[in-house]
Short mmCIF file of C-alpha atoms in Angstrom, two decimals:
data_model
loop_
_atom_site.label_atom_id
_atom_site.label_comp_id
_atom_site.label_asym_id
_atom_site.label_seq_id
_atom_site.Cartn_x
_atom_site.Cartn_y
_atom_site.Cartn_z
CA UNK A 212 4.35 16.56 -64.51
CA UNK A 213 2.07 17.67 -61.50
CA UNK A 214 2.23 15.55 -58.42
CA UNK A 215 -0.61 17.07 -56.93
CA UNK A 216 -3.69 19.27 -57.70
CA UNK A 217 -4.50 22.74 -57.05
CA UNK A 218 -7.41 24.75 -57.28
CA UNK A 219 -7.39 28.35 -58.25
CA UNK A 220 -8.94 31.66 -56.55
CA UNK A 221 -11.86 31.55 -59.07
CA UNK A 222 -12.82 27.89 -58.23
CA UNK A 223 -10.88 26.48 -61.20
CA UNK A 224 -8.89 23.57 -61.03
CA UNK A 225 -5.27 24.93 -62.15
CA UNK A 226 -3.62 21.50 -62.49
CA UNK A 227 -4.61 18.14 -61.42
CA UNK A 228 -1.64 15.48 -60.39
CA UNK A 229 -0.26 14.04 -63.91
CA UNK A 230 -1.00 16.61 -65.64
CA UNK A 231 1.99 17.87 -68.26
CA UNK A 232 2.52 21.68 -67.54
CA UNK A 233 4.59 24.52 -69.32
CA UNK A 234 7.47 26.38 -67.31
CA UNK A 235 7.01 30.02 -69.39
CA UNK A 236 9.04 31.71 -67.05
CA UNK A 237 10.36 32.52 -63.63
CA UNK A 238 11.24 35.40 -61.46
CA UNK A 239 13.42 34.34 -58.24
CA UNK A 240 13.55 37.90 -57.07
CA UNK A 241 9.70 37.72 -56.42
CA UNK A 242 9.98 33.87 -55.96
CA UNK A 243 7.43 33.25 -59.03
CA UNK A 244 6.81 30.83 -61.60
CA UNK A 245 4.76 31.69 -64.52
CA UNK A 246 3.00 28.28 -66.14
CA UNK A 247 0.45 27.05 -68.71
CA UNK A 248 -1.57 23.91 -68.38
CA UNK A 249 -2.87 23.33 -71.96
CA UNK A 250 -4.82 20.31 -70.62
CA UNK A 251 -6.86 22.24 -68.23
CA UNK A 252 -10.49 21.37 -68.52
CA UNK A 253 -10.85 24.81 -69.95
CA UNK A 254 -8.39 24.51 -72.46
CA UNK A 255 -5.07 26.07 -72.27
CA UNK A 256 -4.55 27.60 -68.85
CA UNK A 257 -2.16 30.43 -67.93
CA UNK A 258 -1.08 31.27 -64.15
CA UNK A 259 1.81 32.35 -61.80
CA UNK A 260 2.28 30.27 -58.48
CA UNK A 261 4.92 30.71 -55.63
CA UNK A 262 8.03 29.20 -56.16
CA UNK A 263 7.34 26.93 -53.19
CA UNK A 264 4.36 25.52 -54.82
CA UNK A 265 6.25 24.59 -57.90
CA UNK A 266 9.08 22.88 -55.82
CA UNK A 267 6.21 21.23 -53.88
CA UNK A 268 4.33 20.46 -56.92
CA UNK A 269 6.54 19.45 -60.03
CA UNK A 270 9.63 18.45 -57.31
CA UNK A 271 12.24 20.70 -59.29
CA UNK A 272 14.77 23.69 -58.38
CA UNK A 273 14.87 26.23 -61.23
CA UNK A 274 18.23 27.14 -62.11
CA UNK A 275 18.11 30.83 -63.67
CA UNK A 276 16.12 34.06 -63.62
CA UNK A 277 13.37 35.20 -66.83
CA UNK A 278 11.04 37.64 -66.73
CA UNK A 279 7.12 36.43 -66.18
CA UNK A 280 5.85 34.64 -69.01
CA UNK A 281 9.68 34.89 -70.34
CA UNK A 282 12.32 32.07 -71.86
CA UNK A 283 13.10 32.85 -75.29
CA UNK A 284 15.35 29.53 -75.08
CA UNK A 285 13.38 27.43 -78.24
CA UNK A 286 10.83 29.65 -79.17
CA UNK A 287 9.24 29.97 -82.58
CA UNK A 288 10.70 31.98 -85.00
CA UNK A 289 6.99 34.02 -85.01
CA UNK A 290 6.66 34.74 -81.23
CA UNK A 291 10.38 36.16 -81.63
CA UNK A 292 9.30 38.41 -84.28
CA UNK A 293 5.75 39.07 -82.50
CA UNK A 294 7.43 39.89 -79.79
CA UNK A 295 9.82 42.34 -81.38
CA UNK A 296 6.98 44.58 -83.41
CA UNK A 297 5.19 44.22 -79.81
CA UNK A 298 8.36 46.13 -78.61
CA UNK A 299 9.14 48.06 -81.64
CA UNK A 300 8.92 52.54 -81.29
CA UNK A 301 8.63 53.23 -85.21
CA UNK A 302 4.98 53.61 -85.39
CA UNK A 303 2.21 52.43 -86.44
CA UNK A 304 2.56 49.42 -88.51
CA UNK A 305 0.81 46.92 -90.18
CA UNK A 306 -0.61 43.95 -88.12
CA UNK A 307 0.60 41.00 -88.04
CA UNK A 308 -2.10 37.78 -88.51
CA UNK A 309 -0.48 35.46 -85.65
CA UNK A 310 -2.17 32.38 -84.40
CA UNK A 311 -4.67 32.30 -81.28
CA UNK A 312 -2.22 30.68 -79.15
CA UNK A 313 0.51 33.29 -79.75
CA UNK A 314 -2.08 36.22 -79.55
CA UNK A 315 -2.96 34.62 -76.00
CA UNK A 316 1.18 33.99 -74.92
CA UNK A 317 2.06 38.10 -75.83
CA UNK A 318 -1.65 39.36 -73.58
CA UNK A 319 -0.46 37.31 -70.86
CA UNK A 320 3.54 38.17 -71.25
CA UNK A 321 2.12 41.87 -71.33
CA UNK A 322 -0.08 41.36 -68.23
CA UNK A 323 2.93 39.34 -65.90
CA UNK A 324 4.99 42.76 -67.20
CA UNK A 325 2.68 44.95 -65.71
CA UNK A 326 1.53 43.09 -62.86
CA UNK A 327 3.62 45.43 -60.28
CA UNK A 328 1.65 48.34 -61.52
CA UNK A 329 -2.54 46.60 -61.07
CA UNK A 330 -4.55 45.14 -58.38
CA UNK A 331 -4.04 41.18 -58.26
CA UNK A 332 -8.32 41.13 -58.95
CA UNK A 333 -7.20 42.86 -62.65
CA UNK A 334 -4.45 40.43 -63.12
CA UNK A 335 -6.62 37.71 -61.90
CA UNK A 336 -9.50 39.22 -64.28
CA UNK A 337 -7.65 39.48 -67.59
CA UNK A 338 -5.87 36.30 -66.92
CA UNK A 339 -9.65 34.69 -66.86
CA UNK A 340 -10.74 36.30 -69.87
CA UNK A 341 -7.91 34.41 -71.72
CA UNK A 342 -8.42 31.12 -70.25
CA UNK A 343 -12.59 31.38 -71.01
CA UNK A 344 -12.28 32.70 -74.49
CA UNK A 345 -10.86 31.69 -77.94
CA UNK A 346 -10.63 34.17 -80.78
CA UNK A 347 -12.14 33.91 -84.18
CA UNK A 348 -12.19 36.11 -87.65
CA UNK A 349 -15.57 38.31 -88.06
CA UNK A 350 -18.09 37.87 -90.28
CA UNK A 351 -18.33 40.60 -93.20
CA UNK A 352 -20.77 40.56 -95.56
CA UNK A 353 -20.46 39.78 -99.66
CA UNK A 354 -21.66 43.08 -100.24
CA UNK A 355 -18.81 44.83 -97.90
CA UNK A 356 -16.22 43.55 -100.00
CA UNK A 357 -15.11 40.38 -102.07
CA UNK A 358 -12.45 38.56 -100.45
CA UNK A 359 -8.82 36.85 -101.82
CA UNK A 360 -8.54 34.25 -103.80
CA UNK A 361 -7.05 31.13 -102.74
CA UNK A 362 -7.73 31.46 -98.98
CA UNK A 363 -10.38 28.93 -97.08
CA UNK A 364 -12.96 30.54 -95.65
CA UNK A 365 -16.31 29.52 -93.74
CA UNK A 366 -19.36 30.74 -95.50
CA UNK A 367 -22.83 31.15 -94.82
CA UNK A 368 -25.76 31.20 -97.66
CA UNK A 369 -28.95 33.30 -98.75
CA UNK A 370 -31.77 31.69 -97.47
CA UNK A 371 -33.43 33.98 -100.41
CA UNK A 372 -32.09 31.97 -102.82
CA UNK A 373 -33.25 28.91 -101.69
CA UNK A 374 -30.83 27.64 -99.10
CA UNK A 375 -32.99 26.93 -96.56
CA UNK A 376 -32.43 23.24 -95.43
CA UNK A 377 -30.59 22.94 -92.11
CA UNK A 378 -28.05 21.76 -93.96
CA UNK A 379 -26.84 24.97 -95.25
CA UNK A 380 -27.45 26.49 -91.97
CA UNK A 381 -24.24 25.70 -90.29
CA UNK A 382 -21.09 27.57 -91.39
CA UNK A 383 -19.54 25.62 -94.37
CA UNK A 384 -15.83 24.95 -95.02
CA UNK A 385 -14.91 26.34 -98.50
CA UNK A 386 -12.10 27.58 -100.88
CA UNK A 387 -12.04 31.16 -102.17
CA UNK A 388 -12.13 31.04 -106.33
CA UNK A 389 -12.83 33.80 -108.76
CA UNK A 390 -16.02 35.17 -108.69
CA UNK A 391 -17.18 32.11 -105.88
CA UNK A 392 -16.66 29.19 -103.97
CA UNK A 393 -16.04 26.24 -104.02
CA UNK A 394 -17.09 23.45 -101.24
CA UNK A 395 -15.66 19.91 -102.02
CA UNK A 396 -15.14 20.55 -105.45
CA UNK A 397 -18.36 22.46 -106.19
CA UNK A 398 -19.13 25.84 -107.60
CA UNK A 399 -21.21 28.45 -105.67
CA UNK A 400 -21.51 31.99 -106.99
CA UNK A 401 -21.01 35.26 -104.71
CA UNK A 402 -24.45 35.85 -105.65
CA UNK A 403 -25.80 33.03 -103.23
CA UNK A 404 -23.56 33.39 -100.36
CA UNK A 405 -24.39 36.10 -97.75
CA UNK A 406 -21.50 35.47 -95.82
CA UNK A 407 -17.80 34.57 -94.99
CA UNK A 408 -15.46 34.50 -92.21
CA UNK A 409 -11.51 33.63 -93.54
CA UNK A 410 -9.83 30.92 -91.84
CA UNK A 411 -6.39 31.85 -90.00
CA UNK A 412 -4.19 29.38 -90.50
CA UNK A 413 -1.35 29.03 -87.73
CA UNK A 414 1.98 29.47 -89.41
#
């Protein structure tokens, strides 16, 4: 827990005092702690502070040496295995469908990796980009290609078919079923939808 607040380069507030922040790894050698404050005001928050800050800060000595953005102590099986096709030389494989918050931990592990070999203001940028933006699926259309059965998606429908209150406007949560959708229970052809975006659930 944060005993005090700090604001970063950008302007951002990093932590405030009683906030609950991750350790994700340390590097004594360079006297840095990687950290992520996933009750930031903008949502999960990655960053690297001195060592003396964190002592300051959090009023704790860590005991052992990880790379950045590194403690494989009690992680999920699926970063493990992320991490391991991240690392793997046989090629080009399949990819993996991951959740947005473990898509986000292996840019920043790969960014504290490399941090030696950029400027601090590309560090600092990339670092930003994760903290401002979440990830979504893209929108294909129903004429690109029918999608699985079985899996939720978010739909959007024709307004040439007569979907035009503002109702149907909004993306709507629905269930994948042969030859249509369903939403609560109710039918909708392929014919009257004009779009869908799957929904990734986190394993």
């Amino acid at each position: 827990m944060a005993r005090n607040e700090l604001i970063g380069s950008r302007g951002l507030s990093l932590y405030m005092a009683d906030d609950l922040v991750t350790l994700t790894g340390i590097n004594m050698r360079q006297r840095r702690v990687c950290m992520c404050n996933e009750q930031g005001l903008a949502g999960n928050m990655y960053f690297e502070i001195s060592l003396e800050l964190f002592q300051r800060d959090f009023s704790m000595v860590p005991t052992k040496e990880a790379e950045p953005g590194r403690d494989t102590q009690g992680e999920s099986h699926e970063l493990q295995t992320a991490r391991a096709a991240k690392t793997s030389k046989t090629g080009r494989q399949k990819p993996m469908t991951v959740s947005q918050d473990l898509f986000k931990q292996l840019i920043f592990d790969t960014i504290m990796e490399a941090r030696d070999q950029m400027s601090e203001d590309t560090a600092n940028a990339f670092l930003d980009i994760l903290n401002r933006y979440d990830i979504g699926s893209p929108w294909r259309k129903m004429e690109d290609g029918k999608p699985t059965s079985g899996k939720y998606f978010f739909i959007k429908m024709k307004k040439s078919v007569g979907y035009t209150h503002p109702f149907w406007k909004q993306p709507l949560l629905a269930v994948r079923m042969k030859g249509g959708f369903h939403i609560a229970g109710s039918p909708f052809k392929d014919e009257e939808v004009e779009a869908y975006n799957e929904i990734r659930i986190p394993r």
